[in-house]
Amino acid sequence: MATSSAGKQLLKKYLDKDTQTLLTTVKKLITSLDSAKRAKQFNKDIIKIAVKVIVLYQDKKVAEASFESLKFNFRRICSAIRNNWRTKAFEEQATCDRLIDQFEQFEKGLLKIIKSYVSQNTIDRIRNTVGYVANTEFLQRASRHEDFDKVAYVMAVYLE
């Protein structure tokens, strides 16, 4: 469903312009740092995950309140990306380690919420997607990319 026209319409309903900019920018970063094939797969996986979560929400399997526990982790991720980009701190291993830990906490929280409603394939997709961005090499290389300022900008918008 995620890549169908119904899935795409569902995403358009729930994803604001800033989130669409983020997805486009991350795809561009991955294309530049890895390959177009990997970027396409990453984007497809993100869309599938998003559609799955939206459908679970619409079907009332998970309530908005279920995601309250993720807000803190998400805000910490946004803040860390914004601040570390601004101060050029991604070059420090300890900075990356803290951000990776925040990503892992977010992943655990998301899986705790949706695990009983999704297949092992979706669980693996979430783990692989988070694992791809939550590593020192990717964070350091991405933060040096000319388009990373767009990622930092969207993180700042999410914090408002």
mmCIF file with all atom_site columns, C-alpha atoms in Angstrom:
data_model
loop_
_atom_site.group_PDB
_atom_site.id
_atom_site.type_symbol
_atom_site.label_atom_id
_atom_site.label_alt_id
_atom_site.label_comp_id
_atom_site.label_asym_id
_atom_site.label_entity_id
_atom_site.label_seq_id
_atom_site.pdbx_PDB_ins_code
_atom_site.Cartn_x
_atom_site.Cartn_y
_atom_site.Cartn_z
_atom_site.occupancy
_atom_site.B_iso_or_equiv
_atom_site.pdbx_formal_charge
_atom_site.auth_seq_id
_atom_site.auth_comp_id
_atom_site.auth_asym_id
_atom_site.auth_atom_id
_atom_site.pdbx_PDB_model_num
ATOM 1   C CA . MET A 1 1   ? 0.000  0.000  0.000  1.00 0.00 ? 1   MET A CA 1
ATOM 2   C CA . ALA A 1 2   ? 2.857  2.386  0.798  1.00 0.00 ? 2   ALA A CA 1
ATOM 3   C CA . THR A 1 3   ? 3.958  2.837  -2.777 1.00 0.00 ? 3   THR A CA 1
ATOM 4   C CA . SER A 1 4   ? 0.450  2.724  -4.228 1.00 0.00 ? 4   SER A CA 1
ATOM 5   C CA . SER A 1 5   ? -1.502 5.824  -5.127 1.00 0.00 ? 5   SER A CA 1
ATOM 6   C CA . ALA A 1 6   ? -3.593 5.349  -1.960 1.00 0.00 ? 6   ALA A CA 1
ATOM 7   C CA . GLY A 1 7   ? -0.423 5.237  0.136  1.00 0.00 ? 7   GLY A CA 1
ATOM 8   C CA . LYS A 1 8   ? 0.951  8.331  -1.541 1.00 0.00 ? 8   LYS A CA 1
ATOM 9   C CA . GLN A 1 9   ? -2.319 10.198 -0.946 1.00 0.00 ? 9   GLN A CA 1
ATOM 10  C CA . LEU A 1 10  ? -2.202 9.182  2.694  1.00 0.00 ? 10  LEU A CA 1
ATOM 11  C CA . LEU A 1 11  ? 1.328  10.556 2.992  1.00 0.00 ? 11  LEU A CA 1
ATOM 12  C CA . LYS A 1 12  ? 0.350  13.832 1.338  1.00 0.00 ? 12  LYS A CA 1
ATOM 13  C CA . LYS A 1 13  ? -2.380 14.207 3.929  1.00 0.00 ? 13  LYS A CA 1
ATOM 14  C CA . TYR A 1 14  ? -0.024 13.714 6.880  1.00 0.00 ? 14  TYR A CA 1
ATOM 15  C CA . LEU A 1 15  ? 3.376  15.005 5.715  1.00 0.00 ? 15  LEU A CA 1
ATOM 16  C CA . ASP A 1 16  ? 3.897  18.734 5.786  1.00 0.00 ? 16  ASP A CA 1
ATOM 17  C CA . LYS A 1 17  ? 6.157  20.651 3.420  1.00 0.00 ? 17  LYS A CA 1
ATOM 18  C CA . ASP A 1 18  ? 9.098  20.609 5.847  1.00 0.00 ? 18  ASP A CA 1
ATOM 19  C CA . THR A 1 19  ? 8.949  16.830 6.209  1.00 0.00 ? 19  THR A CA 1
ATOM 20  C CA . GLN A 1 20  ? 8.785  16.452 2.434  1.00 0.00 ? 20  GLN A CA 1
ATOM 21  C CA . THR A 1 21  ? 11.874 18.706 2.195  1.00 0.00 ? 21  THR A CA 1
ATOM 22  C CA . LEU A 1 22  ? 13.613 16.514 4.774  1.00 0.00 ? 22  LEU A CA 1
ATOM 23  C CA . LEU A 1 23  ? 12.848 13.320 2.842  1.00 0.00 ? 23  LEU A CA 1
ATOM 24  C CA . THR A 1 24  ? 14.026 14.847 -0.435 1.00 0.00 ? 24  THR A CA 1
ATOM 25  C CA . THR A 1 25  ? 17.221 16.152 1.157  1.00 0.00 ? 25  THR A CA 1
ATOM 26  C CA . VAL A 1 26  ? 18.058 12.867 2.884  1.00 0.00 ? 26  VAL A CA 1
ATOM 27  C CA . LYS A 1 27  ? 17.538 11.044 -0.408 1.00 0.00 ? 27  LYS A CA 1
ATOM 28  C CA . LYS A 1 28  ? 19.901 13.502 -2.088 1.00 0.00 ? 28  LYS A CA 1
ATOM 29  C CA . LEU A 1 29  ? 22.481 13.070 0.705  1.00 0.00 ? 29  LEU A CA 1
ATOM 30  C CA . ILE A 1 30  ? 22.390 9.284  0.460  1.00 0.00 ? 30  ILE A CA 1
ATOM 31  C CA . THR A 1 31  ? 22.669 9.440  -3.325 1.00 0.00 ? 31  THR A CA 1
ATOM 32  C CA . SER A 1 32  ? 25.759 11.604 -2.974 1.00 0.00 ? 32  SER A CA 1
ATOM 33  C CA . LEU A 1 33  ? 27.344 9.654  -0.112 1.00 0.00 ? 33  LEU A CA 1
ATOM 34  C CA . ASP A 1 34  ? 26.364 6.126  -1.144 1.00 0.00 ? 34  ASP A CA 1
ATOM 35  C CA . SER A 1 35  ? 24.369 5.467  -4.321 1.00 0.00 ? 35  SER A CA 1
ATOM 36  C CA . ALA A 1 36  ? 21.127 6.333  -6.048 1.00 0.00 ? 36  ALA A CA 1
ATOM 37  C CA . LYS A 1 37  ? 19.978 2.743  -5.551 1.00 0.00 ? 37  LYS A CA 1
ATOM 38  C CA . ARG A 1 38  ? 20.547 2.916  -1.787 1.00 0.00 ? 38  ARG A CA 1
ATOM 39  C CA . ALA A 1 39  ? 18.853 6.327  -1.596 1.00 0.00 ? 39  ALA A CA 1
ATOM 40  C CA . LYS A 1 40  ? 15.821 5.044  -3.479 1.00 0.00 ? 40  LYS A CA 1
ATOM 41  C CA . GLN A 1 41  ? 15.553 2.009  -1.179 1.00 0.00 ? 41  GLN A CA 1
ATOM 42  C CA . PHE A 1 42  ? 15.972 4.164  1.941  1.00 0.00 ? 42  PHE A CA 1
ATOM 43  C CA . ASN A 1 43  ? 13.247 6.538  0.767  1.00 0.00 ? 43  ASN A CA 1
ATOM 44  C CA . LYS A 1 44  ? 10.955 3.631  -0.090 1.00 0.00 ? 44  LYS A CA 1
ATOM 45  C CA . ASP A 1 45  ? 11.522 2.111  3.354  1.00 0.00 ? 45  ASP A CA 1
ATOM 46  C CA . ILE A 1 46  ? 10.794 5.405  5.127  1.00 0.00 ? 46  ILE A CA 1
ATOM 47  C CA . ILE A 1 47  ? 7.565  5.753  3.153  1.00 0.00 ? 47  ILE A CA 1
ATOM 48  C CA . LYS A 1 48  ? 6.518  2.192  3.955  1.00 0.00 ? 48  LYS A CA 1
ATOM 49  C CA . ILE A 1 49  ? 7.190  2.740  7.657  1.00 0.00 ? 49  ILE A CA 1
ATOM 50  C CA . ALA A 1 50  ? 5.293  6.034  7.664  1.00 0.00 ? 50  ALA A CA 1
ATOM 51  C CA . VAL A 1 51  ? 2.290  4.579  5.860  1.00 0.00 ? 51  VAL A CA 1
ATOM 52  C CA . LYS A 1 52  ? 2.246  1.603  8.232  1.00 0.00 ? 52  LYS A CA 1
ATOM 53  C CA . VAL A 1 53  ? 2.222  3.917  11.272 1.00 0.00 ? 53  VAL A CA 1
ATOM 54  C CA . ILE A 1 54  ? -0.463 6.142  9.729  1.00 0.00 ? 54  ILE A CA 1
ATOM 55  C CA . VAL A 1 55  ? -2.686 3.140  8.961  1.00 0.00 ? 55  VAL A CA 1
ATOM 56  C CA . LEU A 1 56  ? -2.257 1.825  12.513 1.00 0.00 ? 56  LEU A CA 1
ATOM 57  C CA . TYR A 1 57  ? -3.243 5.258  13.790 1.00 0.00 ? 57  TYR A CA 1
ATOM 58  C CA . GLN A 1 58  ? -6.248 5.543  11.465 1.00 0.00 ? 58  GLN A CA 1
ATOM 59  C CA . ASP A 1 59  ? -7.380 2.037  12.380 1.00 0.00 ? 59  ASP A CA 1
ATOM 60  C CA . LYS A 1 60  ? -7.117 3.054  16.045 1.00 0.00 ? 60  LYS A CA 1
ATOM 61  C CA . LYS A 1 61  ? -4.627 0.294  16.793 1.00 0.00 ? 61  LYS A CA 1
ATOM 62  C CA . VAL A 1 62  ? -2.362 2.971  18.239 1.00 0.00 ? 62  VAL A CA 1
ATOM 63  C CA . ALA A 1 63  ? -3.523 6.265  19.662 1.00 0.00 ? 63  ALA A CA 1
ATOM 64  C CA . GLU A 1 64  ? -1.831 9.619  19.431 1.00 0.00 ? 64  GLU A CA 1
ATOM 65  C CA . ALA A 1 65  ? -1.117 9.344  23.151 1.00 0.00 ? 65  ALA A CA 1
ATOM 66  C CA . SER A 1 66  ? 0.981  6.242  22.415 1.00 0.00 ? 66  SER A CA 1
ATOM 67  C CA . PHE A 1 67  ? 3.507  8.457  20.679 1.00 0.00 ? 67  PHE A CA 1
ATOM 68  C CA . GLU A 1 68  ? 3.912  10.838 23.632 1.00 0.00 ? 68  GLU A CA 1
ATOM 69  C CA . SER A 1 69  ? 6.833  8.782  24.883 1.00 0.00 ? 69  SER A CA 1
ATOM 70  C CA . LEU A 1 70  ? 8.639  9.312  21.556 1.00 0.00 ? 70  LEU A CA 1
ATOM 71  C CA . LYS A 1 71  ? 8.323  13.095 21.575 1.00 0.00 ? 71  LYS A CA 1
ATOM 72  C CA . PHE A 1 72  ? 11.131 13.571 24.076 1.00 0.00 ? 72  PHE A CA 1
ATOM 73  C CA . ASN A 1 73  ? 13.531 11.372 22.095 1.00 0.00 ? 73  ASN A CA 1
ATOM 74  C CA . PHE A 1 74  ? 12.505 12.996 18.834 1.00 0.00 ? 74  PHE A CA 1
ATOM 75  C CA . ARG A 1 75  ? 13.064 16.501 20.206 1.00 0.00 ? 75  ARG A CA 1
ATOM 76  C CA . ARG A 1 76  ? 16.482 15.453 21.524 1.00 0.00 ? 76  ARG A CA 1
ATOM 77  C CA . ILE A 1 77  ? 17.410 14.139 18.070 1.00 0.00 ? 77  ILE A CA 1
ATOM 78  C CA . CYS A 1 78  ? 16.229 17.355 16.412 1.00 0.00 ? 78  CYS A CA 1
ATOM 79  C CA . SER A 1 79  ? 18.061 19.514 18.923 1.00 0.00 ? 79  SER A CA 1
ATOM 80  C CA . ALA A 1 80  ? 21.274 17.517 18.660 1.00 0.00 ? 80  ALA A CA 1
ATOM 81  C CA . ILE A 1 81  ? 21.304 17.601 14.867 1.00 0.00 ? 81  ILE A CA 1
ATOM 82  C CA . ARG A 1 82  ? 20.565 21.321 14.759 1.00 0.00 ? 82  ARG A CA 1
ATOM 83  C CA . ASN A 1 83  ? 23.086 22.248 17.458 1.00 0.00 ? 83  ASN A CA 1
ATOM 84  C CA . ASN A 1 84  ? 25.855 19.921 16.332 1.00 0.00 ? 84  ASN A CA 1
ATOM 85  C CA . TRP A 1 85  ? 25.594 21.097 12.753 1.00 0.00 ? 85  TRP A CA 1
ATOM 86  C CA . ARG A 1 86  ? 25.738 24.714 13.881 1.00 0.00 ? 86  ARG A CA 1
ATOM 87  C CA . THR A 1 87  ? 28.805 24.117 16.082 1.00 0.00 ? 87  THR A CA 1
ATOM 88  C CA . LYS A 1 88  ? 30.442 21.635 13.672 1.00 0.00 ? 88  LYS A CA 1
ATOM 89  C CA . ALA A 1 89  ? 30.565 19.114 16.528 1.00 0.00 ? 89  ALA A CA 1
ATOM 90  C CA . PHE A 1 90  ? 29.798 16.055 14.383 1.00 0.00 ? 90  PHE A CA 1
ATOM 91  C CA . GLU A 1 91  ? 33.537 15.497 14.032 1.00 0.00 ? 91  GLU A CA 1
ATOM 92  C CA . GLU A 1 92  ? 33.680 14.494 17.696 1.00 0.00 ? 92  GLU A CA 1
ATOM 93  C CA . GLN A 1 93  ? 33.063 10.797 18.356 1.00 0.00 ? 93  GLN A CA 1
ATOM 94  C CA . ALA A 1 94  ? 31.306 11.505 21.661 1.00 0.00 ? 94  ALA A CA 1
ATOM 95  C CA . THR A 1 95  ? 28.829 13.786 19.863 1.00 0.00 ? 95  THR A CA 1
ATOM 96  C CA . CYS A 1 96  ? 27.991 11.077 17.353 1.00 0.00 ? 96  CYS A CA 1
ATOM 97  C CA . ASP A 1 97  ? 27.732 8.459  20.099 1.00 0.00 ? 97  ASP A CA 1
ATOM 98  C CA . ARG A 1 98  ? 25.147 10.551 21.972 1.00 0.00 ? 98  ARG A CA 1
ATOM 99  C CA . LEU A 1 99  ? 23.106 11.103 18.820 1.00 0.00 ? 99  LEU A CA 1
ATOM 100 C CA . ILE A 1 100 ? 23.294 7.430  17.889 1.00 0.00 ? 100 ILE A CA 1
ATOM 101 C CA . ASP A 1 101 ? 22.024 6.557  21.373 1.00 0.00 ? 101 ASP A CA 1
ATOM 102 C CA . GLN A 1 102 ? 19.100 8.947  20.892 1.00 0.00 ? 102 GLN A CA 1
ATOM 103 C CA . PHE A 1 103 ? 18.249 7.336  17.552 1.00 0.00 ? 103 PHE A CA 1
ATOM 104 C CA . GLU A 1 104 ? 18.392 3.887  19.167 1.00 0.00 ? 104 GLU A CA 1
ATOM 105 C CA . GLN A 1 105 ? 16.106 5.003  22.007 1.00 0.00 ? 105 GLN A CA 1
ATOM 106 C CA . PHE A 1 106 ? 13.650 6.370  19.441 1.00 0.00 ? 106 PHE A CA 1
ATOM 107 C CA . GLU A 1 107 ? 13.761 3.079  17.518 1.00 0.00 ? 107 GLU A CA 1
ATOM 108 C CA . LYS A 1 108 ? 13.110 1.054  20.680 1.00 0.00 ? 108 LYS A CA 1
ATOM 109 C CA . GLY A 1 109 ? 10.206 3.307  21.616 1.00 0.00 ? 109 GLY A CA 1
ATOM 110 C CA . LEU A 1 110 ? 8.637  3.095  18.171 1.00 0.00 ? 110 LEU A CA 1
ATOM 111 C CA . LEU A 1 111 ? 8.986  -0.678 18.083 1.00 0.00 ? 111 LEU A CA 1
ATOM 112 C CA . LYS A 1 112 ? 7.456  -0.955 21.550 1.00 0.00 ? 112 LYS A CA 1
ATOM 113 C CA . ILE A 1 113 ? 4.386  0.905  20.288 1.00 0.00 ? 113 ILE A CA 1
ATOM 114 C CA . ILE A 1 114 ? 3.842  -0.911 16.993 1.00 0.00 ? 114 ILE A CA 1
ATOM 115 C CA . LYS A 1 115 ? 5.603  -4.287 17.338 1.00 0.00 ? 115 LYS A CA 1
ATOM 116 C CA . SER A 1 116 ? 2.462  -6.296 18.062 1.00 0.00 ? 116 SER A CA 1
ATOM 117 C CA . TYR A 1 117 ? 0.758  -4.935 14.921 1.00 0.00 ? 117 TYR A CA 1
ATOM 118 C CA . VAL A 1 118 ? 3.481  -5.289 12.288 1.00 0.00 ? 118 VAL A CA 1
ATOM 119 C CA . SER A 1 119 ? 5.389  -8.065 10.583 1.00 0.00 ? 119 SER A CA 1
ATOM 120 C CA . GLN A 1 120 ? 8.999  -8.990 11.201 1.00 0.00 ? 120 GLN A CA 1
ATOM 121 C CA . ASN A 1 121 ? 9.736  -7.448 7.804  1.00 0.00 ? 121 ASN A CA 1
ATOM 122 C CA . THR A 1 122 ? 8.539  -4.050 9.053  1.00 0.00 ? 122 THR A CA 1
ATOM 123 C CA . ILE A 1 123 ? 10.542 -4.425 12.270 1.00 0.00 ? 123 ILE A CA 1
ATOM 124 C CA . ASP A 1 124 ? 13.656 -5.222 10.223 1.00 0.00 ? 124 ASP A CA 1
ATOM 125 C CA . ARG A 1 125 ? 12.930 -2.285 7.920  1.00 0.00 ? 125 ARG A CA 1
ATOM 126 C CA . ILE A 1 126 ? 12.795 0.073  10.917 1.00 0.00 ? 126 ILE A CA 1
ATOM 127 C CA . ARG A 1 127 ? 16.004 -1.319 12.389 1.00 0.00 ? 127 ARG A CA 1
ATOM 128 C CA . ASN A 1 128 ? 17.837 -1.127 9.062  1.00 0.00 ? 128 ASN A CA 1
ATOM 129 C CA . THR A 1 129 ? 16.628 2.404  8.365  1.00 0.00 ? 129 THR A CA 1
ATOM 130 C CA . VAL A 1 130 ? 17.615 3.737  11.778 1.00 0.00 ? 130 VAL A CA 1
ATOM 131 C CA . GLY A 1 131 ? 20.869 1.794  11.652 1.00 0.00 ? 131 GLY A CA 1
ATOM 132 C CA . TYR A 1 132 ? 21.790 3.343  8.335  1.00 0.00 ? 132 TYR A CA 1
ATOM 133 C CA . VAL A 1 133 ? 21.623 6.932  9.602  1.00 0.00 ? 133 VAL A CA 1
ATOM 134 C CA . ALA A 1 134 ? 22.602 6.212  13.207 1.00 0.00 ? 134 ALA A CA 1
ATOM 135 C CA . ASN A 1 135 ? 26.281 5.564  12.659 1.00 0.00 ? 135 ASN A CA 1
ATOM 136 C CA . THR A 1 136 ? 29.306 7.782  13.012 1.00 0.00 ? 136 THR A CA 1
ATOM 137 C CA . GLU A 1 137 ? 30.530 7.536  9.434  1.00 0.00 ? 137 GLU A CA 1
ATOM 138 C CA . PHE A 1 138 ? 27.177 8.535  7.968  1.00 0.00 ? 138 PHE A CA 1
ATOM 139 C CA . LEU A 1 139 ? 26.630 11.363 10.462 1.00 0.00 ? 139 LEU A CA 1
ATOM 140 C CA . GLN A 1 140 ? 30.072 12.832 9.889  1.00 0.00 ? 140 GLN A CA 1
ATOM 141 C CA . ARG A 1 141 ? 29.960 12.575 6.117  1.00 0.00 ? 141 ARG A CA 1
ATOM 142 C CA . ALA A 1 142 ? 26.381 13.837 5.876  1.00 0.00 ? 142 ALA A CA 1
ATOM 143 C CA . SER A 1 143 ? 27.063 16.801 8.174  1.00 0.00 ? 143 SER A CA 1
ATOM 144 C CA . ARG A 1 144 ? 29.820 17.965 5.824  1.00 0.00 ? 144 ARG A CA 1
ATOM 145 C CA . HIS A 1 145 ? 27.539 17.805 2.765  1.00 0.00 ? 145 HIS A CA 1
ATOM 146 C CA . GLU A 1 146 ? 26.426 21.126 1.324  1.00 0.00 ? 146 GLU A CA 1
ATOM 147 C CA . ASP A 1 147 ? 22.728 20.231 1.684  1.00 0.00 ? 147 ASP A CA 1
ATOM 148 C CA . PHE A 1 148 ? 22.901 19.250 5.359  1.00 0.00 ? 148 PHE A CA 1
ATOM 149 C CA . ASP A 1 149 ? 21.864 22.768 6.303  1.00 0.00 ? 149 ASP A CA 1
ATOM 150 C CA . LYS A 1 150 ? 18.363 21.848 5.042  1.00 0.00 ? 150 LYS A CA 1
ATOM 151 C CA . VAL A 1 151 ? 18.274 18.918 7.462  1.00 0.00 ? 151 VAL A CA 1
ATOM 152 C CA . ALA A 1 152 ? 19.352 21.178 10.323 1.00 0.00 ? 152 ALA A CA 1
ATOM 153 C CA . TYR A 1 153 ? 16.734 23.745 9.291  1.00 0.00 ? 153 TYR A CA 1
ATOM 154 C CA . VAL A 1 154 ? 13.899 21.195 9.345  1.00 0.00 ? 154 VAL A CA 1
ATOM 155 C CA . MET A 1 155 ? 15.084 19.930 12.746 1.00 0.00 ? 155 MET A CA 1
ATOM 156 C CA . ALA A 1 156 ? 14.890 23.532 14.007 1.00 0.00 ? 156 ALA A CA 1
ATOM 157 C CA . VAL A 1 157 ? 11.361 23.879 12.585 1.00 0.00 ? 157 VAL A CA 1
ATOM 158 C CA . TYR A 1 158 ? 10.291 20.692 14.391 1.00 0.00 ? 158 TYR A CA 1
ATOM 159 C CA . LEU A 1 159 ? 11.510 22.209 17.664 1.00 0.00 ? 159 LEU A CA 1
ATOM 160 C CA . GLU A 1 160 ? 9.242  25.259 17.336 1.00 0.00 ? 160 GLU A CA 1
#
